[in-house]
Short mmCIF file of C-alpha atoms in Angstrom, two decimals:
data_model
loop_
_atom_site.label_atom_id
_atom_site.label_comp_id
_atom_site.label_asym_id
_atom_site.label_seq_id
_atom_site.Cartn_x
_atom_site.Cartn_y
_atom_site.Cartn_z
CA MET W 287 44.72 -126.40 60.86
CA SER W 288 45.21 -128.55 57.94
CA THR W 289 47.89 -131.81 58.55
CA ALA W 290 50.58 -133.28 56.42
CA GLY W 291 48.77 -134.40 53.05
CA THR W 292 46.13 -132.62 53.08
CA ARG W 293 47.34 -129.39 52.32
CA GLU W 294 46.02 -127.72 48.76
CA THR W 295 48.39 -126.86 46.15
CA GLN W 296 47.06 -123.72 44.51
CA ILE W 297 47.89 -123.19 40.60
CA ILE W 298 47.48 -119.86 39.46
CA SER W 299 47.77 -118.37 35.39
CA ASP W 300 48.95 -115.34 35.78
CA PRO W 301 46.55 -112.73 33.70
CA ASP W 302 49.09 -110.41 32.42
CA VAL W 303 51.90 -112.66 31.49
CA PRO W 304 52.33 -116.05 30.31
CA LEU W 305 53.23 -117.21 33.51
CA VAL W 306 51.95 -119.97 36.15
CA ARG W 307 52.24 -119.87 39.55
CA ILE W 308 52.56 -122.27 42.37
CA ILE W 309 52.06 -122.13 46.19
CA ARG W 310 52.16 -125.19 48.53
CA GLU W 311 52.67 -125.14 52.38
CA PHE W 312 54.71 -128.11 54.14
CA ASP W 313 54.60 -129.04 57.46
CA ALA W 314 58.88 -129.13 57.50
CA PRO W 315 61.41 -126.97 58.30
CA VAL W 316 62.91 -124.91 55.11
CA ASP W 317 66.27 -126.48 55.24
CA LYS W 318 64.54 -129.80 55.24
CA VAL W 319 62.32 -128.97 52.15
CA PHE W 320 65.45 -127.03 50.56
CA ARG W 321 67.61 -130.37 50.74
CA ALA W 322 64.97 -132.23 49.15
CA HIS W 323 65.03 -129.89 46.13
CA THR W 324 69.04 -130.15 45.68
CA ASP W 325 70.10 -133.91 46.56
CA PRO W 326 69.19 -135.85 43.86
CA GLU W 327 68.69 -139.46 46.35
CA LEU W 328 65.79 -137.07 47.36
CA VAL W 329 64.84 -135.50 44.91
CA LYS W 330 64.02 -139.19 42.94
CA GLN W 331 61.58 -140.20 45.72
CA TRP W 332 59.11 -137.25 45.04
CA LEU W 333 59.41 -135.65 41.86
CA GLY W 334 56.84 -136.16 39.48
CA PRO W 335 53.45 -138.39 39.85
CA ARG W 336 52.93 -141.35 41.35
CA ASN W 337 53.67 -144.86 39.44
CA THR W 338 56.87 -142.90 37.90
CA ASP W 339 60.45 -144.33 38.14
CA MET W 340 62.90 -141.41 38.02
CA ARG W 341 66.41 -141.82 36.81
CA ILE W 342 68.85 -138.76 37.25
CA GLU W 343 71.93 -138.51 34.48
CA HIS W 344 73.56 -135.89 36.14
CA PHE W 345 71.70 -133.21 38.64
CA ASP W 346 74.21 -130.73 40.28
CA CYS W 347 72.27 -128.27 42.03
CA ARG W 348 74.67 -125.32 42.50
CA THR W 349 74.98 -121.71 40.75
CA GLY W 350 76.09 -122.38 37.42
CA GLY W 351 75.09 -126.34 37.33
CA ALA W 352 72.55 -128.19 34.98
CA TYR W 353 70.48 -131.66 35.33
CA ARG W 354 69.13 -134.08 33.32
CA TYR W 355 66.56 -136.88 34.48
CA VAL W 356 64.29 -139.30 32.69
CA HIS W 357 60.87 -140.36 34.09
CA THR W 358 59.27 -143.72 32.95
CA SER W 359 55.48 -144.73 33.58
CA ASP W 360 54.21 -147.45 32.04
CA GLY W 361 57.24 -148.16 29.48
CA ASN W 362 57.43 -145.26 28.15
CA GLU W 363 60.48 -142.46 28.72
CA TYR W 364 60.15 -138.64 29.34
CA GLY W 365 63.21 -136.93 29.60
CA PHE W 366 63.62 -133.31 31.32
CA HIS W 367 66.81 -131.10 31.29
CA GLY W 368 67.73 -127.67 32.40
CA SER W 369 70.24 -125.61 33.86
CA PHE W 370 70.60 -123.96 37.41
CA HIS W 371 70.73 -120.21 37.04
CA GLU W 372 71.07 -119.46 40.74
CA VAL W 373 70.74 -121.62 44.13
CA ARG W 374 70.82 -119.62 47.10
CA PRO W 375 70.82 -122.46 50.33
CA GLY W 376 67.55 -121.65 52.14
CA GLU W 377 66.15 -118.99 50.06
CA VAL W 378 65.91 -119.63 46.15
CA ILE W 379 66.79 -121.81 43.18
CA VAL W 380 66.17 -120.12 39.22
CA GLN W 381 66.37 -123.01 36.92
CA THR W 382 65.33 -123.44 33.40
CA PHE W 383 63.43 -126.60 32.15
CA THR W 384 62.52 -128.35 28.83
CA PHE W 385 60.51 -131.22 28.49
CA GLU W 386 62.40 -133.07 25.64
CA GLY W 387 59.00 -133.86 23.92
CA PHE W 388 58.93 -130.33 22.69
CA PRO W 389 62.38 -129.19 23.00
CA ASP W 390 62.40 -126.13 21.66
CA ALA W 391 60.13 -125.01 24.77
CA VAL W 392 62.23 -123.54 27.57
CA ALA W 393 60.43 -122.48 30.83
CA LEU W 394 62.71 -120.19 33.23
CA GLU W 395 61.67 -121.22 37.08
CA ARG W 396 62.05 -119.61 40.28
CA LEU W 397 61.40 -121.60 43.20
CA VAL W 398 61.26 -119.55 46.59
CA PHE W 399 61.43 -121.00 50.19
CA GLU W 400 59.76 -119.08 52.77
CA ASP W 401 60.01 -119.90 56.64
CA LEU W 402 56.81 -119.81 58.13
CA GLY W 403 58.00 -120.55 61.60
CA ASP W 404 56.92 -123.44 63.62
CA GLY W 405 58.72 -125.86 61.48
CA ARG W 406 56.66 -124.95 58.48
CA THR W 407 57.64 -123.55 54.89
CA ARG W 408 55.67 -122.17 52.01
CA LEU W 409 57.00 -122.97 48.69
CA THR W 410 56.51 -120.39 45.64
CA GLY W 411 57.38 -121.69 42.65
CA THR W 412 56.32 -119.66 39.12
CA SER W 413 57.10 -120.89 35.32
CA LEU W 414 57.56 -118.49 32.87
CA VAL W 415 57.53 -119.27 29.00
CA ASP W 416 57.11 -117.04 25.94
CA SER W 417 53.34 -117.52 24.99
CA PHE W 418 49.95 -118.02 26.58
CA GLU W 419 49.12 -120.58 24.38
CA GLY W 420 52.47 -122.40 25.50
CA ARG W 421 51.56 -121.93 29.40
CA ASP W 422 47.97 -122.76 28.87
CA ALA W 423 48.66 -125.80 27.19
CA PHE W 424 51.30 -126.50 29.66
CA VAL W 425 48.68 -126.57 32.54
CA ALA W 426 45.79 -128.06 31.10
CA GLY W 427 48.04 -130.98 29.76
CA GLY W 428 48.05 -132.82 33.39
CA MET W 429 50.65 -130.39 35.04
CA ASP W 430 48.12 -130.04 37.81
CA SER W 431 47.56 -133.78 38.94
CA GLY W 432 51.52 -134.30 38.45
CA VAL W 433 52.48 -131.48 40.47
CA ARG W 434 49.85 -131.98 42.90
CA GLU W 435 50.67 -135.79 43.33
CA GLY W 436 54.51 -134.85 43.53
CA TYR W 437 53.93 -132.76 46.55
CA GLU W 438 51.69 -135.24 48.50
CA ARG W 439 55.06 -137.53 47.61
CA LEU W 440 57.34 -134.77 49.31
CA ASP W 441 55.02 -134.84 52.17
CA GLU W 442 55.16 -138.33 52.62
CA LEU W 443 59.00 -137.86 52.36
CA LEU W 444 59.15 -134.89 54.84
CA SER W 445 57.28 -136.61 57.56
CA LYS W 446 59.87 -139.82 57.54
CA MET Y 85 71.98 -103.39 -0.77
CA SER Y 86 73.85 -101.99 2.44
CA THR Y 87 77.32 -103.02 3.49
CA ALA Y 88 79.03 -104.24 6.65
CA GLY Y 89 78.60 -101.46 9.51
CA THR Y 90 75.75 -99.91 7.93
CA ARG Y 91 72.69 -102.62 8.81
CA GLU Y 92 69.95 -101.78 10.82
CA THR Y 93 69.91 -103.45 14.42
CA GLN Y 94 65.85 -103.59 15.23
CA ILE Y 95 64.81 -103.76 18.34
CA ILE Y 96 60.92 -104.56 19.47
CA SER Y 97 58.98 -104.75 21.99
CA ASP Y 98 56.30 -107.80 21.91
CA PRO Y 99 52.92 -106.22 22.70
CA ASP Y 100 51.36 -109.24 23.83
CA VAL Y 101 54.06 -110.64 26.14
CA PRO Y 102 56.97 -109.07 28.01
CA LEU Y 103 59.81 -109.79 25.54
CA VAL Y 104 62.00 -107.70 23.51
CA ARG Y 105 63.02 -109.23 20.07
CA ILE Y 106 66.19 -107.73 18.00
CA ILE Y 107 67.06 -108.43 14.86
CA ARG Y 108 70.76 -107.92 12.73
CA GLU Y 109 72.24 -109.37 9.63
CA PHE Y 110 75.72 -109.61 9.32
CA ASP Y 111 77.76 -109.77 6.21
CA ALA Y 112 79.96 -113.54 7.41
CA PRO Y 113 78.58 -117.14 7.42
CA VAL Y 114 76.62 -118.74 10.04
CA ASP Y 115 79.36 -120.69 11.59
CA LYS Y 116 81.85 -117.41 11.62
CA VAL Y 117 79.35 -115.58 13.67
CA PHE Y 118 78.55 -118.47 15.86
CA ARG Y 119 81.82 -118.92 16.61
CA ALA Y 120 82.04 -115.15 17.59
CA HIS Y 121 79.37 -115.94 19.90
CA THR Y 122 80.76 -119.05 21.98
CA ASP Y 123 84.64 -118.42 21.88
CA PRO Y 124 85.49 -116.27 24.85
CA GLU Y 125 88.76 -114.95 23.18
CA LEU Y 126 86.21 -113.56 20.62
CA VAL Y 127 83.29 -112.42 22.58
CA LYS Y 128 85.79 -110.32 24.78
CA GLN Y 129 86.47 -108.18 21.27
CA TRP Y 130 82.77 -107.22 20.70
CA LEU Y 131 80.52 -107.96 23.10
CA GLY Y 132 79.26 -104.48 24.97
CA PRO Y 133 79.44 -100.83 24.00
CA ARG Y 134 82.75 -99.30 22.86
CA ASN Y 135 85.39 -98.00 25.38
CA THR Y 136 84.31 -101.14 27.61
CA ASP Y 137 86.78 -103.34 28.66
CA MET Y 138 85.46 -107.11 28.77
CA ARG Y 139 87.12 -109.57 32.03
CA ILE Y 140 85.90 -113.09 31.40
CA GLU Y 141 85.89 -114.87 34.71
CA HIS Y 142 84.07 -118.35 32.66
CA PHE Y 143 82.49 -118.59 29.50
CA ASP Y 144 81.96 -122.17 28.77
CA CYS Y 145 79.46 -122.13 25.73
CA ARG Y 146 77.75 -125.53 25.88
CA THR Y 147 74.63 -127.10 27.16
CA GLY Y 148 74.70 -127.23 30.54
CA GLY Y 149 77.57 -124.72 30.85
CA ALA Y 150 77.60 -121.29 32.33
CA TYR Y 151 79.54 -117.68 32.09
CA ARG Y 152 80.64 -114.94 34.04
CA TYR Y 153 82.03 -112.01 32.87
CA VAL Y 154 82.69 -108.10 34.13
CA HIS Y 155 82.59 -104.85 32.11
CA THR Y 156 84.44 -102.10 33.24
CA SER Y 157 83.67 -98.57 32.08
CA ASP Y 158 85.18 -95.07 33.18
CA GLY Y 159 86.38 -97.20 36.18
CA ASN Y 160 83.05 -98.94 37.19
CA GLU Y 161 82.17 -102.46 37.22
CA TYR Y 162 79.37 -104.25 36.01
CA GLY Y 163 79.11 -108.19 36.88
CA PHE Y 164 76.70 -110.23 34.34
CA HIS Y 165 76.40 -114.20 34.69
CA GLY Y 166 74.06 -116.82 33.18
CA SER Y 167 74.08 -120.38 32.21
CA PHE Y 168 73.76 -122.09 28.92
CA HIS Y 169 70.32 -124.05 28.75
CA GLU Y 170 71.06 -125.02 25.21
CA VAL Y 171 73.87 -124.69 22.48
CA ARG Y 172 73.41 -126.10 19.14
CA PRO Y 173 76.08 -125.20 16.80
CA GLY Y 174 75.23 -123.14 13.80
CA GLU Y 175 71.65 -122.99 15.10
CA VAL Y 176 70.64 -121.83 18.64
CA ILE Y 177 71.96 -120.81 21.91
CA VAL Y 178 69.49 -120.72 24.49
CA GLN Y 179 70.62 -118.54 27.91
CA THR Y 180 69.87 -117.03 31.01
CA PHE Y 181 71.40 -113.59 31.73
CA THR Y 182 71.34 -111.44 35.17
CA PHE Y 183 72.96 -107.85 35.20
CA GLU Y 184 74.55 -108.05 39.06
CA GLY Y 185 72.92 -104.64 39.58
CA PHE Y 186 69.43 -106.18 39.58
CA PRO Y 187 70.33 -109.47 40.80
CA ASP Y 188 66.75 -110.98 41.07
CA ALA Y 189 66.10 -110.09 37.63
CA VAL Y 190 66.63 -112.74 35.17
CA ALA Y 191 65.93 -113.07 31.54
CA LEU Y 192 65.45 -116.04 29.40
CA GLU Y 193 67.26 -115.24 26.11
CA ARG Y 194 67.50 -117.10 22.82
CA LEU Y 195 69.70 -116.53 19.94
CA VAL Y 196 68.69 -118.00 16.50
CA PHE Y 197 71.51 -118.17 13.62
CA GLU Y 198 70.23 -118.29 10.23
CA ASP Y 199 71.94 -119.24 6.93
CA LEU Y 200 70.96 -116.38 4.18
CA GLY Y 201 73.19 -117.94 1.64
CA ASP Y 202 75.81 -115.85 0.20
CA GLY Y 203 78.01 -115.79 3.22
CA ARG Y 204 75.04 -113.91 5.11
CA THR Y 205 73.57 -114.47 8.20
CA ARG Y 206 70.66 -113.11 10.07
CA LEU Y 207 70.72 -113.12 14.20
CA THR Y 208 67.50 -112.98 15.95
CA GLY Y 209 67.83 -112.86 19.55
CA THR Y 210 64.45 -112.56 21.97
CA SER Y 211 64.53 -111.62 25.49
CA LEU Y 212 61.95 -112.71 27.99
CA VAL Y 213 61.48 -111.41 31.88
CA ASP Y 214 58.16 -111.70 33.91
CA SER Y 215 57.30 -108.43 33.64
CA PHE Y 216 56.30 -105.50 31.32
CA GLU Y 217 57.97 -102.66 33.18
CA GLY Y 218 60.91 -104.94 33.87
CA ARG Y 219 61.29 -105.66 30.10
CA ASP Y 220 60.36 -101.74 28.99
CA ALA Y 221 62.87 -100.40 31.83
CA PHE Y 222 65.83 -102.88 30.53
CA VAL Y 223 64.83 -101.35 27.13
CA ALA Y 224 64.84 -97.61 28.00
CA GLY Y 225 68.24 -98.19 30.13
CA GLY Y 226 70.74 -97.80 27.25
CA MET Y 227 70.40 -101.44 26.27
CA ASP Y 228 69.47 -100.34 22.58
CA SER Y 229 72.87 -98.33 22.35
CA GLY Y 230 75.21 -100.96 23.83
CA VAL Y 231 73.45 -103.46 21.55
CA ARG Y 232 73.82 -101.79 18.39
CA GLU Y 233 77.62 -100.70 19.23
CA GLY Y 234 78.29 -104.37 20.13
CA TYR Y 235 76.95 -105.28 16.62
CA GLU Y 236 79.27 -102.69 14.86
CA ARG Y 237 82.05 -103.80 16.83
CA LEU Y 238 81.24 -107.74 15.80
CA ASP Y 239 80.82 -106.46 12.10
CA GLU Y 240 84.67 -105.32 12.42
CA LEU Y 241 85.60 -108.43 14.00
CA LEU Y 242 84.17 -110.43 11.48
CA SER Y 243 85.35 -108.56 8.58
CA LYS Y 244 89.10 -109.12 9.81
#
């Protein structure tokens, strides 16, 4: 048995297609984990590494909606934007994602919420891009530490 | 020299990633070709195979917008929807695409408009999915004839 905050985040690069898969379990019910991804007031409390301030310009998390936010860290600003292709409450979010430092690179992301029972949830995220080089640069570029730290912050938010 | 209506549509399955590339030239200036993709009143005159009626529910072709339309053919209805991740006038449209017959299959599409001079335009579309099986089924499932016929109809619209 592991406890909140000690769960491992698995980050797996697919061998066949330029996709990375991120798997993480949370000690919180699926509805609560889902809401932490769709309510901008909650999202900005955990998304991204520690010591990062998040300013949300818009975050309309429904099928056909869109988002843009800016992370500020050490005085530098990093913009991100995308569209919500499909949002099914408690089940799945399919969205696009661009880091504006590489404005032509677009990822197609799918986040699946799985009810494990006993108030626990498994999150499986996939991120698909159009080249293995792009995928590998993304994983090598500190994406793993950002995701792990963000999910630790999410643990803390969910335990409140 | 080829003339309008006789241009070849190249449909190329990428060997390395689950992506299909569609290349086609048009005897019309880039702004006119772009407008035929963004103005729903024009889109419904050419998108899809012949003998297909297109009903647009919404088509908000701008960054962060979304669309849904229904093709009717021989009394059958086929729904399609997606989001516009980025729209740069005269340059590029990046969007998601789902045929509602396979609601969990999502393609990430990029359409690049290239000014060839002399009032001619090259269109390069790519469609990325998360498996080679899905890509190959898409290409084998009559996608090529639908695209070719649609582009012939677009030739006719552009020549007006």
